[in-house]
Short mmCIF file of C-alpha atoms in Angstrom, two decimals:
data_model
loop_
_atom_site.label_atom_id
_atom_site.label_comp_id
_atom_site.label_asym_id
_atom_site.label_seq_id
_atom_site.Cartn_x
_atom_site.Cartn_y
_atom_site.Cartn_z
CA MET Y 1 -0.18 -0.06 0.19
CA ARG Y 2 1.10 3.47 -0.81
CA TYR Y 3 -0.12 7.01 -0.47
CA SER Y 4 0.10 10.77 -1.27
CA ILE Y 5 -0.60 13.39 1.06
CA VAL Y 6 -2.20 16.37 -1.01
CA PRO Y 7 -2.73 20.01 1.10
CA VAL Y 8 -5.98 21.54 0.19
CA THR Y 9 -7.92 24.41 0.65
CA PRO Y 10 -7.12 27.25 3.13
CA PHE Y 11 -7.35 25.00 5.91
CA HIS Y 12 -4.79 22.91 4.72
CA GLN Y 13 -6.24 19.84 4.89
CA ASN Y 14 -4.38 16.31 4.08
CA CYS Y 15 -6.48 15.04 0.96
CA SER Y 16 -5.30 11.64 0.59
CA ILE Y 17 -4.89 9.26 -1.97
CA ILE Y 18 -4.37 5.23 -1.16
CA TRP Y 19 -3.66 3.00 -3.65
CA CYS Y 20 -2.66 -1.24 -3.83
CA GLU Y 21 0.66 -1.56 -5.57
CA ALA Y 22 -0.51 -4.38 -6.93
CA THR Y 23 -3.54 -3.74 -8.96
CA HIS Y 24 -3.15 0.49 -8.46
CA GLU Y 25 -6.64 0.67 -7.77
CA ALA Y 26 -6.91 3.33 -5.29
CA ALA Y 27 -9.53 5.80 -3.07
CA LEU Y 28 -9.40 9.56 -2.62
CA VAL Y 29 -9.83 10.63 1.07
CA ASP Y 30 -11.72 13.54 2.12
CA PRO Y 31 -11.48 15.93 -1.26
CA GLY Y 32 -11.58 19.15 0.59
CA GLY Y 33 -11.43 21.19 -2.31
CA ASP Y 34 -8.55 22.45 -5.11
CA SER Y 35 -9.94 19.44 -7.29
CA ASP Y 36 -7.68 20.75 -10.44
CA LYS Y 37 -4.58 19.83 -8.08
CA LEU Y 38 -6.00 16.46 -6.84
CA ARG Y 39 -7.00 15.56 -10.21
CA SER Y 40 -2.92 16.56 -11.29
CA GLU Y 41 -1.56 14.53 -8.83
CA ILE Y 42 -3.85 11.59 -9.62
CA ASP Y 43 -2.61 11.65 -13.17
CA ARG Y 44 1.12 12.19 -11.81
CA LEU Y 45 0.64 8.74 -10.10
CA GLY Y 46 -1.02 6.97 -13.02
CA VAL Y 47 -3.41 5.18 -10.03
CA LYS Y 48 -7.29 4.47 -11.02
CA ILE Y 49 -9.36 6.39 -8.57
CA ASN Y 50 -12.43 4.16 -7.81
CA LYS Y 51 -14.10 5.40 -4.35
CA ILE Y 52 -14.08 8.48 -2.74
CA LEU Y 53 -13.89 8.07 1.03
CA LEU Y 54 -14.85 10.49 3.80
CA THR Y 55 -14.21 10.75 7.46
CA HIS Y 56 -16.53 13.36 8.58
CA GLY Y 57 -18.68 15.72 7.43
CA HIS Y 58 -17.05 18.90 7.64
CA PHE Y 59 -16.86 21.29 4.75
CA ASP Y 60 -12.97 21.54 4.41
CA HIS Y 61 -12.66 17.84 3.71
CA VAL Y 62 -16.00 17.17 1.62
CA GLY Y 63 -16.22 20.24 -0.71
CA SER Y 64 -15.01 18.81 -3.89
CA ALA Y 65 -16.58 15.12 -3.19
CA MET Y 66 -19.50 16.13 -5.58
CA GLU Y 67 -17.47 17.46 -8.39
CA LEU Y 68 -14.92 14.57 -8.50
CA GLN Y 69 -17.60 11.91 -8.15
CA GLN Y 70 -18.82 12.97 -11.21
CA TYR Y 71 -15.81 13.56 -12.89
CA TYR Y 72 -14.62 10.09 -12.27
CA LYS Y 73 -18.11 8.53 -12.02
CA ILE Y 74 -17.22 6.83 -8.87
CA PRO Y 75 -19.40 6.58 -5.01
CA ILE Y 76 -19.16 8.42 -2.17
CA ILE Y 77 -18.73 6.41 0.58
CA GLY Y 78 -18.51 7.25 4.27
CA PRO Y 79 -18.68 9.17 6.76
CA ASN Y 80 -21.53 7.51 9.41
CA LYS Y 81 -25.04 8.44 8.88
CA ALA Y 82 -24.47 10.43 12.12
CA ASP Y 83 -22.84 13.28 9.89
CA GLN Y 84 -26.10 13.35 7.83
CA SER Y 85 -26.85 16.89 8.94
CA LEU Y 86 -23.86 18.42 8.51
CA LEU Y 87 -23.83 17.06 4.66
CA ASP Y 88 -27.33 17.76 4.14
CA ASP Y 89 -26.25 22.15 4.38
CA LEU Y 90 -22.58 23.04 4.02
CA SER Y 91 -23.67 26.31 4.19
CA ILE Y 92 -24.35 26.19 8.02
CA GLN Y 93 -20.64 25.39 8.65
CA TYR Y 94 -18.86 28.00 6.75
CA ARG Y 95 -21.05 30.95 7.98
CA MET Y 96 -18.94 30.68 11.05
CA LEU Y 97 -15.83 31.58 10.00
CA ASP Y 98 -14.13 34.82 9.31
CA LEU Y 99 -15.44 36.77 5.92
CA SER Y 100 -12.66 35.58 3.60
CA ILE Y 101 -12.89 31.72 4.59
CA ILE Y 102 -16.60 32.28 3.71
CA ASP Y 103 -16.20 33.89 0.23
CA PHE Y 104 -13.48 31.08 -0.88
CA PHE Y 105 -15.74 28.59 0.07
CA LYS Y 106 -18.86 29.83 -1.10
CA ASN Y 107 -17.28 29.84 -4.54
CA THR Y 108 -15.83 25.84 -4.08
CA THR Y 109 -18.26 24.10 -1.62
CA PRO Y 110 -21.47 22.95 -3.15
CA ASN Y 111 -24.42 23.49 -0.46
CA SER Y 112 -24.87 19.19 -0.13
CA VAL Y 113 -23.16 16.38 -0.22
CA ILE Y 114 -24.60 12.99 -0.70
CA PRO Y 115 -22.82 9.96 0.30
CA ASP Y 116 -23.99 6.64 -2.31
CA VAL Y 117 -22.94 4.44 1.23
CA TRP Y 118 -22.74 5.16 4.98
CA LEU Y 119 -20.38 3.36 7.28
CA GLU Y 120 -21.23 1.51 10.53
CA ASP Y 121 -18.28 -0.26 13.06
CA GLY Y 122 -16.95 -2.73 11.90
CA ASP Y 123 -17.52 -2.14 8.56
CA ILE Y 124 -14.61 -3.01 5.83
CA VAL Y 125 -13.19 -0.98 2.31
CA ARG Y 126 -11.34 -2.06 0.06
CA VAL Y 127 -8.72 -0.98 -1.99
CA GLY Y 128 -7.59 -2.95 -4.16
CA HIS Y 129 -5.90 -5.75 -2.35
CA GLU Y 130 -5.86 -3.52 1.15
CA VAL Y 131 -8.22 -3.83 3.36
CA PHE Y 132 -9.39 -0.99 5.76
CA ASP Y 133 -11.95 -2.13 8.93
CA ILE Y 134 -13.75 0.85 9.86
CA LEU Y 135 -14.13 2.43 13.33
CA HIS Y 136 -16.32 4.91 14.44
CA CYS Y 137 -15.09 7.54 16.82
CA PRO Y 138 -17.57 10.31 17.25
CA GLY Y 139 -16.44 13.44 19.07
CA HIS Y 140 -15.19 16.06 16.76
CA SER Y 141 -18.44 15.07 14.88
CA PRO Y 142 -20.75 12.81 15.65
CA GLY Y 143 -20.73 10.35 12.31
CA HIS Y 144 -16.92 10.82 12.28
CA VAL Y 145 -15.03 7.58 10.67
CA VAL Y 146 -11.22 6.06 11.25
CA TYR Y 147 -9.83 3.90 8.30
CA TRP Y 148 -7.91 1.42 9.78
CA ASN Y 149 -5.22 -1.10 7.57
CA LYS Y 150 -4.64 -3.75 10.24
CA VAL Y 151 -1.78 -5.46 8.12
CA ARG Y 152 -0.04 -2.37 7.33
CA LYS Y 153 -0.47 -1.04 10.79
CA PHE Y 154 -1.87 2.31 9.31
CA MET Y 155 -4.97 4.48 9.71
CA VAL Y 156 -6.65 7.47 7.84
CA MET Y 157 -7.15 9.47 10.60
CA GLY Y 158 -8.99 12.12 9.66
CA ASP Y 159 -9.31 15.25 12.79
CA VAL Y 160 -10.16 12.75 15.73
CA LEU Y 161 -6.34 12.65 16.73
CA PHE Y 162 -3.14 14.77 15.83
CA LYS Y 163 0.43 15.13 16.48
CA LYS Y 164 0.29 16.25 19.83
CA SER Y 165 -3.35 17.56 19.69
CA VAL Y 166 -7.13 16.63 19.16
CA GLY Y 167 -9.66 17.78 16.99
CA ARG Y 168 -11.65 20.55 18.08
CA THR Y 169 -15.13 20.02 19.62
CA ASP Y 170 -16.80 23.38 19.42
CA LEU Y 171 -18.77 22.47 16.17
CA PRO Y 172 -22.02 21.41 16.23
CA GLY Y 173 -22.49 17.56 17.32
CA GLY Y 174 -18.71 17.99 18.75
CA SER Y 175 -17.89 16.40 22.31
CA ILE Y 176 -14.72 16.58 24.38
CA THR Y 177 -16.46 13.72 26.40
CA MET Y 178 -17.06 11.49 23.37
CA LEU Y 179 -13.88 12.29 21.68
CA ILE Y 180 -11.52 11.28 24.16
CA ASN Y 181 -13.64 8.31 24.52
CA SER Y 182 -13.24 7.18 21.63
CA ILE Y 183 -9.25 7.95 21.31
CA LYS Y 184 -8.56 5.83 24.38
CA THR Y 185 -11.06 2.61 23.82
CA LYS Y 186 -11.24 2.36 20.35
CA LEU Y 187 -7.82 3.49 19.40
CA PHE Y 188 -5.53 3.28 21.80
CA PRO Y 189 -5.81 -0.37 22.31
CA LEU Y 190 -4.59 -1.33 19.28
CA GLY Y 191 -1.30 -0.84 19.81
CA ASP Y 192 1.48 1.55 19.89
CA ASP Y 193 3.27 0.94 16.27
CA ILE Y 194 0.56 2.18 14.38
CA LEU Y 195 1.16 4.80 12.13
CA PHE Y 196 -1.73 7.37 11.15
CA LEU Y 197 -2.09 10.22 9.07
CA PRO Y 198 -4.23 12.93 10.22
CA GLY Y 199 -6.66 15.79 8.60
CA HIS Y 200 -3.89 18.71 9.25
CA GLY Y 201 -0.61 18.20 9.87
CA SER Y 202 2.17 15.66 10.34
CA THR Y 203 1.81 11.92 10.60
CA SER Y 204 2.56 10.25 14.07
CA THR Y 205 1.85 7.02 15.60
CA LEU Y 206 -0.72 5.71 18.25
CA GLY Y 207 2.38 5.48 20.70
CA TYR Y 208 3.69 8.72 20.36
CA GLU Y 209 0.54 9.99 21.05
CA ARG Y 210 0.09 7.75 24.24
CA LYS Y 211 3.35 9.10 25.65
CA ASN Y 212 3.43 13.05 24.59
CA ASN Y 213 -0.07 14.06 23.70
CA ASN Y 214 -0.86 16.15 26.64
CA TYR Y 215 -4.93 15.78 25.74
CA VAL Y 216 -4.69 11.81 26.21
CA ALA Y 217 -1.26 10.88 27.60
CA SER Y 218 -1.20 8.06 29.84
CA SER Y 219 -0.07 8.68 33.16
#
């Protein structure tokens, strides 16, 4: 399995392209915007995109999903249905931000995103021969999911956990109690040697965060 990180939008959100080396089948994860940039990277890599995966329903992670779904004629998969209210009207989210950000997303973001498949805890998503288990990890948003490749010891994390930080919980549906519970009961028990790709910032491991992240570090 291989991946490429493509930061997009003024939020520098980590859209990722993950693919199976054997088949070159690929998934586009959290296409938040800058669709031309994403298409150029897909062409450069020479992979075949056959699905869009969403970790959650915040607009900086889904802004180009509908456009790219139509361009590649592929399904949008995820997140959990608890995020449907976020996806039904994205404009509610960007109205909460400063004017420059509002202007950017008004011009690039659709009013709504309609997934073809909602994901449940324990579901499986395949990218070529690569298998990702679905972990429903609410807190940053009600329907946030994490994509976990057990064999590769690799996660696409979204905005649950960052290097030395955690996802914000002051947006609609957020809960710091639920977020910390998701991290401590769903993620940390899986082991320390799991590399994760967060929705913003640099990669880290669960073990590093267990020891060094002040929000969730074990005593």
